[in-house]
Structures are given as C-alpha cells and as structure tokens.
Amino acid sequence: MKLTLHVWRQKDRNDSGRMETYPADDVSPDMSFLEMLDVVNEGLIKQGKDPIAFDHDCREGICGSCAMMINGIPHGPERGTTACQLHMRKFRDGEEIYVEPWRAKAFPVVRDLVTDRSAFDRIIQAGGFVSVNTGGAPDGNAIPVPKESQEKAMDAAACIGCGACAAACKNASAMLFVAAKVSHLGNLPQGQAERRDRVLAMIARHDREGFGHCTNQYECEAACPKEIGVRFIARLNRDYIKGALKVVNRRETGASDAAG
Ligand code: SF4
Ligand code: FES
C-alpha cells in the first residue's frame, strides 16, 4: 500500500505546531498503525530528520498509551479498537490519513502526538481507590461478591484510561472515564464505605483539571476502545446526587456518614 500521512508536528508545549506531510510507501496491510509509524520514522531518521513522537507501551490494547486522533476519530475508524490494534487493511491504497494528538485542554501536547494525560492520574488519586486497614491479608473469597455485581464491576474495569472519551467530546468531558472508575469500585462490597465521598472527590478533581461537563452527546461511547457504555454515566449521576444530599444532610443535622 502507498499512503500519504499528514501528521501534527509540535516541538514542545510552547510551539504553535503545524501539519507536515510524509509519504508512507511499502506499507503492508497486516501492519498495525503504530508499526506503520515505526517504518515512517525509520525513513525520517535515515534522512536526518526528527522521528514523529508518539506514546505506546503494550501494543496489545491494554495500557491506553497509544493516544492519537486518526482521520479525526480517537484511535481511528474501527470501533472498539485502540490505535495499536488498528490494522492498515482498514485503509484504502492511496488514502490520505490525518494523524493528530488528543484534542482537550486538560491533555496538553508534550511533543507531536504525545499528550500529558496525568490529569487522569490526579482524578484517580482523588478517590479511585478503596481504603483498607493494614494487617493480615484476608482470604481472597472472604467477602462474597454477587455474580451480577462482579460482572458490572468488570465491565467498568475494562476502562484503560486512554482519554479517547474526552478527546471525542465537544466539551472535552472525561465523564465516561470517571463513571467507569466510580462504577468499578461502587459495584463491589469493598467499595461501599467510600462510595458517596469518592464520586464527589473525583468529579471535583475532574472539573478542576479543566475537563468540561457532560451534555449527553454520546461521542465518548462511540470512541471508547473498550466500549464502555454511557449507562455508567447515569449511574455516576445517581451516586453524585446521593453524595451531594449526604453532604447537605451532614451540614444540616450533623448526621453520621454511614453509607447508604
Ligand atoms: S472510558 Fe473508554 S475512552 Fe474513556 S478512558 Fe476509559 S477506555 Fe478510554
Ligand atoms: S499501546 Fe497499549 S493500548 Fe495501545
């Protein structure tokens, strides 16, 4: 296959950036999108030019690193697929392909296609954990988990924190990411004690990081490589309302914080 790539090049955060065009010849349809970029980079290095910087780690669709817009779609045109798992056979011979970094103010460009996604780490630090007393490790099966709860938690836990949901949203809202993390823990018995406080803390951090509000566009669900559904956002909203009411109740009556 012969392709023409239009790639966003940006030296650092302060550079204004620009699109540059590169030919990609001898592309095998069996290559992944990242392997194709590796080949283009080898050619650039041979010409004494800077290779295109892009993030990657597992190349198996599980780490969430390979963040890039391909023809205006996060992770490219194949639904439920990360950029590293996207194969060149999904494109036509002779096609022009546009490759850009994530589009969201909260994910500033570090270089070329690499963005700083540490805002997601800070959202997790705000509440995406379960606190346990230290001591003897409990048996793995000491807390039975109903099958339905297990399955819902596992569906939410499929989120790889890639950021495609925010990159796809016109509001740059990362609500699907937060909803997945909140639902993962909130569906398990171990996650109940901090359930209401967790959602308030994570949403507050989400807003502080500069992500926008959800206005039910559903672009996040369409772009998510793990096909996390917007039903998790509905669940998050219910938890958020209960959490906010708990805070009001606490202020007005001095009531205890028992989860409910
Ligand atoms: S919800 Fe989907 S799109 Fe958003 S960070 Fe998780 S895996 Fe990526
Ligand atoms: S490189 Fe890990 S998900 Fe793509």
PDB file of C-alpha atoms and ligand atoms in Angstrom:
ATOM      1  CA  MET A   1       0.000   0.000   0.000  1.00  0.00           C
ATOM      2  CA  LYS A   2       1.075   3.596  -0.600  1.00  0.00           C
ATOM      3  CA  LEU A   3      -0.319   6.240   1.706  1.00  0.00           C
ATOM      4  CA  THR A   4       0.116   9.936   2.380  1.00  0.00           C
ATOM      5  CA  LEU A   5       0.297  10.939   6.026  1.00  0.00           C
ATOM      6  CA  HIS A   6      -0.491  14.410   7.334  1.00  0.00           C
ATOM      7  CA  VAL A   7       0.953  14.465  10.856  1.00  0.00           C
ATOM      8  CA  TRP A   8       0.815  17.102  13.593  1.00  0.00           C
ATOM      9  CA  ARG A   9       4.379  18.165  14.493  1.00  0.00           C
ATOM     10  CA  GLN A  10       4.993  20.258  17.589  1.00  0.00           C
ATOM     11  CA  LYS A  11       8.389  20.587  19.302  1.00  0.00           C
ATOM     12  CA  ASP A  12       7.068  21.280  22.787  1.00  0.00           C
ATOM     13  CA  ARG A  13       4.161  22.818  24.716  1.00  0.00           C
ATOM     14  CA  ASN A  14       5.098  26.335  23.644  1.00  0.00           C
ATOM     15  CA  ASP A  15       5.488  25.628  19.939  1.00  0.00           C
ATOM     16  CA  SER A  16       2.397  26.541  17.900  1.00  0.00           C
ATOM     17  CA  GLY A  17       2.683  23.318  15.815  1.00  0.00           C
ATOM     18  CA  ARG A  18       1.777  22.536  12.212  1.00  0.00           C
ATOM     19  CA  MET A  19       0.730  19.654   9.958  1.00  0.00           C
ATOM     20  CA  GLU A  20       3.525  18.056   7.902  1.00  0.00           C
ATOM     21  CA  THR A  21       3.099  15.632   5.015  1.00  0.00           C
ATOM     22  CA  TYR A  22       5.041  12.368   4.599  1.00  0.00           C
ATOM     23  CA  PRO A  23       4.737   9.570   2.048  1.00  0.00           C
ATOM     24  CA  ALA A  24       4.356   6.060   3.508  1.00  0.00           C
ATOM     25  CA  ASP A  25       5.326   3.532   0.833  1.00  0.00           C
ATOM     26  CA  ASP A  26       5.585  -0.257   1.088  1.00  0.00           C
ATOM     27  CA  VAL A  27       3.009  -0.441   3.869  1.00  0.00           C
ATOM     28  CA  SER A  28       1.786  -3.990   4.493  1.00  0.00           C
ATOM     29  CA  PRO A  29      -1.964  -4.306   5.113  1.00  0.00           C
ATOM     30  CA  ASP A  30      -1.037  -6.576   8.030  1.00  0.00           C
ATOM     31  CA  MET A  31       0.938  -3.881   9.849  1.00  0.00           C
ATOM     32  CA  SER A  32      -0.622  -2.170  12.826  1.00  0.00           C
ATOM     33  CA  PHE A  33      -0.975   1.619  12.665  1.00  0.00           C
ATOM     34  CA  LEU A  34       1.957   2.003  15.088  1.00  0.00           C
ATOM     35  CA  GLU A  35       4.157  -0.364  13.023  1.00  0.00           C
ATOM     36  CA  MET A  36       3.395   1.808  10.001  1.00  0.00           C
ATOM     37  CA  LEU A  37       4.521   4.875  12.013  1.00  0.00           C
ATOM     38  CA  ASP A  38       7.697   2.976  13.024  1.00  0.00           C
ATOM     39  CA  VAL A  39       8.504   2.444   9.326  1.00  0.00           C
ATOM     40  CA  VAL A  40       7.871   6.118   8.520  1.00  0.00           C
ATOM     41  CA  ASN A  41      10.120   7.065  11.466  1.00  0.00           C
ATOM     42  CA  GLU A  42      12.948   4.815  10.213  1.00  0.00           C
ATOM     43  CA  GLY A  43      12.787   6.696   6.903  1.00  0.00           C
ATOM     44  CA  LEU A  44      12.834  10.081   8.691  1.00  0.00           C
ATOM     45  CA  ILE A  45      15.823   9.055  10.825  1.00  0.00           C
ATOM     46  CA  LYS A  46      17.720   7.924   7.685  1.00  0.00           C
ATOM     47  CA  GLN A  47      17.099  11.382   6.207  1.00  0.00           C
ATOM     48  CA  GLY A  48      18.473  13.009   9.392  1.00  0.00           C
ATOM     49  CA  LYS A  49      15.028  14.287  10.409  1.00  0.00           C
ATOM     50  CA  ASP A  50      13.290  14.069  13.794  1.00  0.00           C
ATOM     51  CA  PRO A  51      11.058  10.996  14.088  1.00  0.00           C
ATOM     52  CA  ILE A  52       7.387  11.506  14.922  1.00  0.00           C
ATOM     53  CA  ALA A  53       6.941  11.249  18.706  1.00  0.00           C
ATOM     54  CA  PHE A  54       4.019   9.088  19.824  1.00  0.00           C
ATOM     55  CA  ASP A  55       3.152   7.219  23.027  1.00  0.00           C
ATOM     56  CA  HIS A  56       2.922   3.442  23.169  1.00  0.00           C
ATOM     57  CA  ASP A  57       3.628   0.651  25.599  1.00  0.00           C
ATOM     58  CA  CYS A  58       1.793  -2.676  25.435  1.00  0.00           C
ATOM     59  CA  ARG A  59       0.722  -2.544  21.754  1.00  0.00           C
ATOM     60  CA  GLU A  60      -1.956  -5.053  22.841  1.00  0.00           C
ATOM     61  CA  GLY A  61      -4.857  -2.714  23.580  1.00  0.00           C
ATOM     62  CA  ILE A  62      -4.480  -2.802  27.362  1.00  0.00           C
ATOM     63  CA  CYS A  63      -2.297   0.100  28.541  1.00  0.00           C
ATOM     64  CA  GLY A  64      -4.171   3.048  26.985  1.00  0.00           C
ATOM     65  CA  SER A  65      -0.962   4.832  25.884  1.00  0.00           C
ATOM     66  CA  CYS A  66      -1.429   4.993  22.120  1.00  0.00           C
ATOM     67  CA  ALA A  67      -3.471   8.189  22.215  1.00  0.00           C
ATOM     68  CA  MET A  68      -3.925   9.771  18.775  1.00  0.00           C
ATOM     69  CA  MET A  69      -6.644  11.069  16.503  1.00  0.00           C
ATOM     70  CA  ILE A  70      -6.690   9.266  13.154  1.00  0.00           C
ATOM     71  CA  ASN A  71      -8.779  10.996  10.499  1.00  0.00           C
ATOM     72  CA  GLY A  72     -10.477  12.995  13.256  1.00  0.00           C
ATOM     73  CA  ILE A  73     -11.509   9.938  15.301  1.00  0.00           C
ATOM     74  CA  PRO A  74      -9.798   8.922  18.571  1.00  0.00           C
ATOM     75  CA  HIS A  75      -7.917   5.646  17.879  1.00  0.00           C
ATOM     76  CA  GLY A  76      -9.136   5.675  14.268  1.00  0.00           C
ATOM     77  CA  PRO A  77     -12.102   4.382  12.321  1.00  0.00           C
ATOM     78  CA  GLU A  78     -12.531   0.848  13.715  1.00  0.00           C
ATOM     79  CA  ARG A  79     -14.981   0.693  16.608  1.00  0.00           C
ATOM     80  CA  GLY A  80     -13.819  -0.811  19.891  1.00  0.00           C
ATOM     81  CA  THR A  81     -10.149  -0.785  18.833  1.00  0.00           C
ATOM     82  CA  THR A  82      -7.061   1.049  20.091  1.00  0.00           C
ATOM     83  CA  ALA A  83      -4.617   2.651  17.607  1.00  0.00           C
ATOM     84  CA  CYS A  84      -2.071  -0.106  18.338  1.00  0.00           C
ATOM     85  CA  GLN A  85      -4.600  -2.787  17.371  1.00  0.00           C
ATOM     86  CA  LEU A  86      -5.795  -0.976  14.251  1.00  0.00           C
ATOM     87  CA  HIS A  87      -4.512  -2.635  11.074  1.00  0.00           C
ATOM     88  CA  MET A  88      -3.603  -0.918   7.837  1.00  0.00           C
ATOM     89  CA  ARG A  89      -6.039  -3.131   5.900  1.00  0.00           C
ATOM     90  CA  LYS A  90      -8.748  -0.835   7.303  1.00  0.00           C
ATOM     91  CA  PHE A  91      -7.440   1.890   4.941  1.00  0.00           C
ATOM     92  CA  ARG A  92      -7.506   2.080   1.125  1.00  0.00           C
ATOM     93  CA  ASP A  93      -4.369   2.042  -1.016  1.00  0.00           C
ATOM     94  CA  GLY A  94      -3.554   5.650  -1.933  1.00  0.00           C
ATOM     95  CA  GLU A  95      -5.508   7.090   1.010  1.00  0.00           C
ATOM     96  CA  GLU A  96      -4.546  10.326   2.773  1.00  0.00           C
ATOM     97  CA  ILE A  97      -4.519   9.923   6.556  1.00  0.00           C
ATOM     98  CA  TYR A  98      -4.547  12.742   9.113  1.00  0.00           C
ATOM     99  CA  VAL A  99      -2.870  11.999  12.466  1.00  0.00           C
ATOM    100  CA  GLU A 100      -3.185  14.441  15.371  1.00  0.00           C
ATOM    101  CA  PRO A 101      -2.795  14.442  19.174  1.00  0.00           C
ATOM    102  CA  TRP A 102      -5.773  14.250  21.576  1.00  0.00           C
ATOM    103  CA  ARG A 103      -7.934  17.362  21.483  1.00  0.00           C
ATOM    104  CA  ALA A 104      -8.623  18.545  25.035  1.00  0.00           C
ATOM    105  CA  LYS A 105      -7.209  21.458  27.041  1.00  0.00           C
ATOM    106  CA  ALA A 106      -6.647  19.148  30.007  1.00  0.00           C
ATOM    107  CA  PHE A 107      -4.328  16.982  27.846  1.00  0.00           C
ATOM    108  CA  PRO A 108      -1.631  19.491  26.770  1.00  0.00           C
ATOM    109  CA  VAL A 109       0.673  18.434  23.928  1.00  0.00           C
ATOM    110  CA  VAL A 110       4.143  17.433  25.115  1.00  0.00           C
ATOM    111  CA  ARG A 111       5.546  16.769  21.632  1.00  0.00           C
ATOM    112  CA  ASP A 112       3.969  15.818  18.277  1.00  0.00           C
ATOM    113  CA  LEU A 113       1.320  13.190  19.125  1.00  0.00           C
ATOM    114  CA  VAL A 114       2.311  12.823  22.788  1.00  0.00           C
ATOM    115  CA  THR A 115      -0.017  14.475  25.298  1.00  0.00           C
ATOM    116  CA  ASP A 116       0.244  14.832  29.065  1.00  0.00           C
ATOM    117  CA  ARG A 117      -2.557  12.670  30.466  1.00  0.00           C
ATOM    118  CA  SER A 118      -1.504  12.987  34.123  1.00  0.00           C
ATOM    119  CA  ALA A 119      -4.844  14.737  34.829  1.00  0.00           C
ATOM    120  CA  PHE A 120      -6.359  11.215  34.859  1.00  0.00           C
ATOM    121  CA  ASP A 121      -3.831  10.091  37.494  1.00  0.00           C
ATOM    122  CA  ARG A 122      -4.847  13.022  39.694  1.00  0.00           C
ATOM    123  CA  ILE A 123      -8.543  12.124  39.309  1.00  0.00           C
ATOM    124  CA  ILE A 124      -7.733   8.572  40.449  1.00  0.00           C
ATOM    125  CA  GLN A 125      -5.681   9.925  43.369  1.00  0.00           C
ATOM    126  CA  ALA A 126      -8.717  11.986  44.429  1.00  0.00           C
ATOM    127  CA  GLY A 127     -10.856   8.898  45.082  1.00  0.00           C
ATOM    128  CA  GLY A 128     -10.294   5.959  42.731  1.00  0.00           C
ATOM    129  CA  PHE A 129      -9.226   3.559  45.460  1.00  0.00           C
ATOM    130  CA  VAL A 130     -10.549   1.510  48.371  1.00  0.00           C
ATOM    131  CA  SER A 131      -9.039   2.219  51.813  1.00  0.00           C
ATOM    132  CA  VAL A 132      -8.343  -0.853  53.941  1.00  0.00           C
ATOM    133  CA  ASN A 133      -6.843  -1.273  57.377  1.00  0.00           C
ATOM    134  CA  THR A 134      -3.434  -2.849  57.245  1.00  0.00           C
ATOM    135  CA  GLY A 135      -2.956  -6.180  58.999  1.00  0.00           C
ATOM    136  CA  GLY A 136      -3.280  -9.815  57.981  1.00  0.00           C
ATOM    137  CA  ALA A 137      -4.325 -10.194  54.361  1.00  0.00           C
ATOM    138  CA  PRO A 138      -7.922 -11.507  54.180  1.00  0.00           C
ATOM    139  CA  ASP A 139      -8.653 -14.634  52.149  1.00  0.00           C
ATOM    140  CA  GLY A 140      -9.485 -13.846  48.535  1.00  0.00           C
ATOM    141  CA  ASN A 141     -13.019 -15.184  48.986  1.00  0.00           C
ATOM    142  CA  ALA A 142     -13.700 -13.736  52.465  1.00  0.00           C
ATOM    143  CA  ILE A 143     -16.101 -11.164  51.001  1.00  0.00           C
ATOM    144  CA  PRO A 144     -18.513 -12.910  48.617  1.00  0.00           C
ATOM    145  CA  VAL A 145     -19.409 -10.773  45.600  1.00  0.00           C
ATOM    146  CA  PRO A 146     -22.753 -11.447  43.833  1.00  0.00           C
ATOM    147  CA  LYS A 147     -22.264 -12.533  40.208  1.00  0.00           C
ATOM    148  CA  GLU A 148     -24.280  -9.624  38.797  1.00  0.00           C
ATOM    149  CA  SER A 149     -22.168  -7.097  40.747  1.00  0.00           C
ATOM    150  CA  GLN A 150     -18.968  -8.824  39.657  1.00  0.00           C
ATOM    151  CA  GLU A 151     -19.942  -8.608  36.023  1.00  0.00           C
ATOM    152  CA  LYS A 152     -20.945  -4.944  36.216  1.00  0.00           C
ATOM    153  CA  ALA A 153     -17.701  -4.104  38.040  1.00  0.00           C
ATOM    154  CA  MET A 154     -15.661  -5.986  35.432  1.00  0.00           C
ATOM    155  CA  ASP A 155     -17.437  -4.208  32.563  1.00  0.00           C
ATOM    156  CA  ALA A 156     -16.473  -0.854  34.130  1.00  0.00           C
ATOM    157  CA  ALA A 157     -12.953  -2.051  34.975  1.00  0.00           C
ATOM    158  CA  ALA A 158     -12.310  -2.601  31.258  1.00  0.00           C
ATOM    159  CA  CYS A 159     -11.504   1.153  31.037  1.00  0.00           C
ATOM    160  CA  ILE A 160      -7.825   1.548  30.135  1.00  0.00           C
ATOM    161  CA  GLY A 161      -7.663   5.278  30.928  1.00  0.00           C
ATOM    162  CA  CYS A 162      -6.734   6.202  27.369  1.00  0.00           C
ATOM    163  CA  GLY A 163      -8.606   9.530  27.233  1.00  0.00           C
ATOM    164  CA  ALA A 164     -10.414   8.894  23.940  1.00  0.00           C
ATOM    165  CA  CYS A 165     -13.733   9.779  25.606  1.00  0.00           C
ATOM    166  CA  ALA A 166     -12.528  13.299  26.457  1.00  0.00           C
ATOM    167  CA  ALA A 167     -10.801  13.702  23.088  1.00  0.00           C
ATOM    168  CA  ALA A 168     -14.027  12.809  21.250  1.00  0.00           C
ATOM    169  CA  CYS A 169     -16.329  15.044  23.307  1.00  0.00           C
ATOM    170  CA  LYS A 170     -17.045  18.554  22.080  1.00  0.00           C
ATOM    171  CA  ASN A 171     -16.989  19.651  25.738  1.00  0.00           C
ATOM    172  CA  ALA A 172     -13.762  17.681  26.393  1.00  0.00           C
ATOM    173  CA  SER A 173     -15.632  15.963  29.215  1.00  0.00           C
ATOM    174  CA  ALA A 174     -13.969  12.918  30.775  1.00  0.00           C
ATOM    175  CA  MET A 175     -17.198  11.847  32.470  1.00  0.00           C
ATOM    176  CA  LEU A 176     -17.112   8.359  30.890  1.00  0.00           C
ATOM    177  CA  PHE A 177     -13.670   7.741  32.384  1.00  0.00           C
ATOM    178  CA  VAL A 178     -14.783   8.924  35.843  1.00  0.00           C
ATOM    179  CA  ALA A 179     -18.022   6.939  35.538  1.00  0.00           C
ATOM    180  CA  ALA A 180     -16.094   3.764  34.690  1.00  0.00           C
ATOM    181  CA  LYS A 181     -13.755   4.157  37.679  1.00  0.00           C
ATOM    182  CA  VAL A 182     -16.557   5.087  40.094  1.00  0.00           C
ATOM    183  CA  SER A 183     -18.721   2.182  38.885  1.00  0.00           C
ATOM    184  CA  HIS A 184     -15.903  -0.326  39.040  1.00  0.00           C
ATOM    185  CA  LEU A 185     -15.450   0.277  42.779  1.00  0.00           C
ATOM    186  CA  GLY A 186     -19.065   1.186  43.570  1.00  0.00           C
ATOM    187  CA  ASN A 187     -20.355  -2.169  42.326  1.00  0.00           C
ATOM    188  CA  LEU A 188     -18.231  -4.128  44.793  1.00  0.00           C
ATOM    189  CA  PRO A 189     -18.962  -4.622  48.520  1.00  0.00           C
ATOM    190  CA  GLN A 190     -15.424  -3.389  49.302  1.00  0.00           C
ATOM    191  CA  GLY A 191     -16.181  -0.079  47.581  1.00  0.00           C
ATOM    192  CA  GLN A 192     -19.312   0.836  49.558  1.00  0.00           C
ATOM    193  CA  ALA A 193     -17.791   2.613  52.577  1.00  0.00           C
ATOM    194  CA  GLU A 194     -16.341   5.451  50.455  1.00  0.00           C
ATOM    195  CA  ARG A 195     -18.876   5.312  47.644  1.00  0.00           C
ATOM    196  CA  ARG A 196     -20.533   8.718  48.084  1.00  0.00           C
ATOM    197  CA  ASP A 197     -17.396  10.656  49.034  1.00  0.00           C
ATOM    198  CA  ARG A 198     -15.467   9.044  46.164  1.00  0.00           C
ATOM    199  CA  VAL A 199     -17.791  10.322  43.493  1.00  0.00           C
ATOM    200  CA  LEU A 200     -17.790  13.876  44.875  1.00  0.00           C
ATOM    201  CA  ALA A 201     -13.991  13.982  45.145  1.00  0.00           C
ATOM    202  CA  MET A 202     -13.399  12.548  41.672  1.00  0.00           C
ATOM    203  CA  ILE A 203     -15.881  14.886  39.985  1.00  0.00           C
ATOM    204  CA  ALA A 204     -14.418  17.911  41.804  1.00  0.00           C
ATOM    205  CA  ARG A 205     -10.956  16.937  40.564  1.00  0.00           C
ATOM    206  CA  HIS A 206     -12.271  16.292  37.034  1.00  0.00           C
ATOM    207  CA  ASP A 207     -13.670  19.841  36.941  1.00  0.00           C
ATOM    208  CA  ARG A 208     -10.513  21.369  38.438  1.00  0.00           C
ATOM    209  CA  GLU A 209      -8.368  19.700  35.764  1.00  0.00           C
ATOM    210  CA  GLY A 210     -10.297  21.623  33.090  1.00  0.00           C
ATOM    211  CA  PHE A 211     -12.474  18.867  31.616  1.00  0.00           C
ATOM    212  CA  GLY A 212     -15.897  20.048  30.504  1.00  0.00           C
ATOM    213  CA  HIS A 213     -19.391  18.997  31.567  1.00  0.00           C
ATOM    214  CA  CYS A 214     -21.311  16.109  30.034  1.00  0.00           C
ATOM    215  CA  THR A 215     -24.205  17.196  27.820  1.00  0.00           C
ATOM    216  CA  ASN A 216     -25.211  13.698  26.644  1.00  0.00           C
ATOM    217  CA  GLN A 217     -23.516  13.787  23.246  1.00  0.00           C
ATOM    218  CA  TYR A 218     -22.611  10.038  23.392  1.00  0.00           C
ATOM    219  CA  GLU A 219     -19.413  10.722  21.405  1.00  0.00           C
ATOM    220  CA  CYS A 220     -17.477   9.165  24.292  1.00  0.00           C
ATOM    221  CA  GLU A 221     -19.267   5.828  23.997  1.00  0.00           C
ATOM    222  CA  ALA A 222     -18.718   5.771  20.221  1.00  0.00           C
ATOM    223  CA  ALA A 223     -14.976   6.469  20.609  1.00  0.00           C
ATOM    224  CA  CYS A 224     -14.234   4.233  23.595  1.00  0.00           C
ATOM    225  CA  PRO A 225     -11.962   1.360  22.529  1.00  0.00           C
ATOM    226  CA  LYS A 226     -13.327  -0.736  25.399  1.00  0.00           C
ATOM    227  CA  GLU A 227     -16.952   0.062  24.535  1.00  0.00           C
ATOM    228  CA  ILE A 228     -17.769   1.431  27.997  1.00  0.00           C
ATOM    229  CA  GLY A 229     -21.440   2.453  27.821  1.00  0.00           C
ATOM    230  CA  VAL A 230     -22.945   5.815  28.821  1.00  0.00           C
ATOM    231  CA  ARG A 231     -25.196   3.885  31.233  1.00  0.00           C
ATOM    232  CA  PHE A 232     -22.248   4.169  33.623  1.00  0.00           C
ATOM    233  CA  ILE A 233     -22.581   7.975  33.466  1.00  0.00           C
ATOM    234  CA  ALA A 234     -26.245   7.645  34.501  1.00  0.00           C
ATOM    235  CA  ARG A 235     -25.092   5.515  37.427  1.00  0.00           C
ATOM    236  CA  LEU A 236     -22.444   8.099  38.331  1.00  0.00           C
ATOM    237  CA  ASN A 237     -25.085  10.848  38.282  1.00  0.00           C
ATOM    238  CA  ARG A 238     -27.257   8.873  40.713  1.00  0.00           C
ATOM    239  CA  ASP A 239     -24.291   8.358  43.060  1.00  0.00           C
ATOM    240  CA  TYR A 240     -23.364  12.040  42.748  1.00  0.00           C
ATOM    241  CA  ILE A 241     -26.857  13.214  43.722  1.00  0.00           C
ATOM    242  CA  LYS A 242     -26.942  10.845  46.709  1.00  0.00           C
ATOM    243  CA  GLY A 243     -23.437  12.005  47.711  1.00  0.00           C
ATOM    244  CA  ALA A 244     -24.410  15.686  47.459  1.00  0.00           C
ATOM    245  CA  LEU A 245     -27.567  15.090  49.514  1.00  0.00           C
ATOM    246  CA  LYS A 246     -25.472  13.308  52.124  1.00  0.00           C
ATOM    247  CA  VAL A 247     -23.260  16.396  52.436  1.00  0.00           C
ATOM    248  CA  VAL A 248     -26.334  18.665  52.805  1.00  0.00           C
ATOM    249  CA  ASN A 249     -27.774  16.299  55.415  1.00  0.00           C
ATOM    250  CA  ARG A 250     -24.457  16.227  57.257  1.00  0.00           C
ATOM    251  CA  ARG A 251     -24.342  20.037  57.349  1.00  0.00           C
ATOM    252  CA  GLU A 252     -27.940  20.458  58.468  1.00  0.00           C
ATOM    253  CA  THR A 253     -28.233  17.711  61.052  1.00  0.00           C
ATOM    254  CA  GLY A 254     -24.692  16.685  61.898  1.00  0.00           C
ATOM    255  CA  ALA A 255     -25.788  13.132  60.921  1.00  0.00           C
ATOM    256  CA  SER A 256     -23.221  10.341  60.761  1.00  0.00           C
ATOM    257  CA  ASP A 257     -21.517   9.348  57.471  1.00  0.00           C
ATOM    258  CA  ALA A 258     -22.871   5.803  57.239  1.00  0.00           C
ATOM    259  CA  ALA A 259     -23.016   4.814  53.556  1.00  0.00           C
ATOM    260  CA  GLY A 260     -26.488   4.332  52.233  1.00  0.00           C
TER     261      GLY A 260
HETATM  262  S1  SF4 B   1     -13.889   5.235  29.254  1.00  0.00           S
HETATM  263 FE1  SF4 B   1     -13.105   4.328  27.326  1.00  0.00          FE
HETATM  264  S2  SF4 B   1     -12.375   6.077  26.152  1.00  0.00           S
HETATM  265 FE2  SF4 B   1     -12.565   6.796  28.268  1.00  0.00          FE
HETATM  266  S3  SF4 B   1     -10.544   6.474  29.206  1.00  0.00           S
HETATM  267 FE3  SF4 B   1     -11.745   4.602  29.616  1.00  0.00          FE
HETATM  268  S4  SF4 B   1     -11.243   3.213  27.915  1.00  0.00           S
HETATM  269 FE4  SF4 B   1     -10.572   5.259  27.250  1.00  0.00          FE
HETATM  270  S1  FES B   2      -0.048   0.746  23.172  1.00  0.00           S
HETATM  271 FE1  FES B   2      -1.132  -0.049  24.922  1.00  0.00          FE
HETATM  272  S2  FES B   2      -3.239   0.219  24.392  1.00  0.00           S
HETATM  273 FE2  FES B   2      -2.156   0.815  22.580  1.00  0.00          FE
END
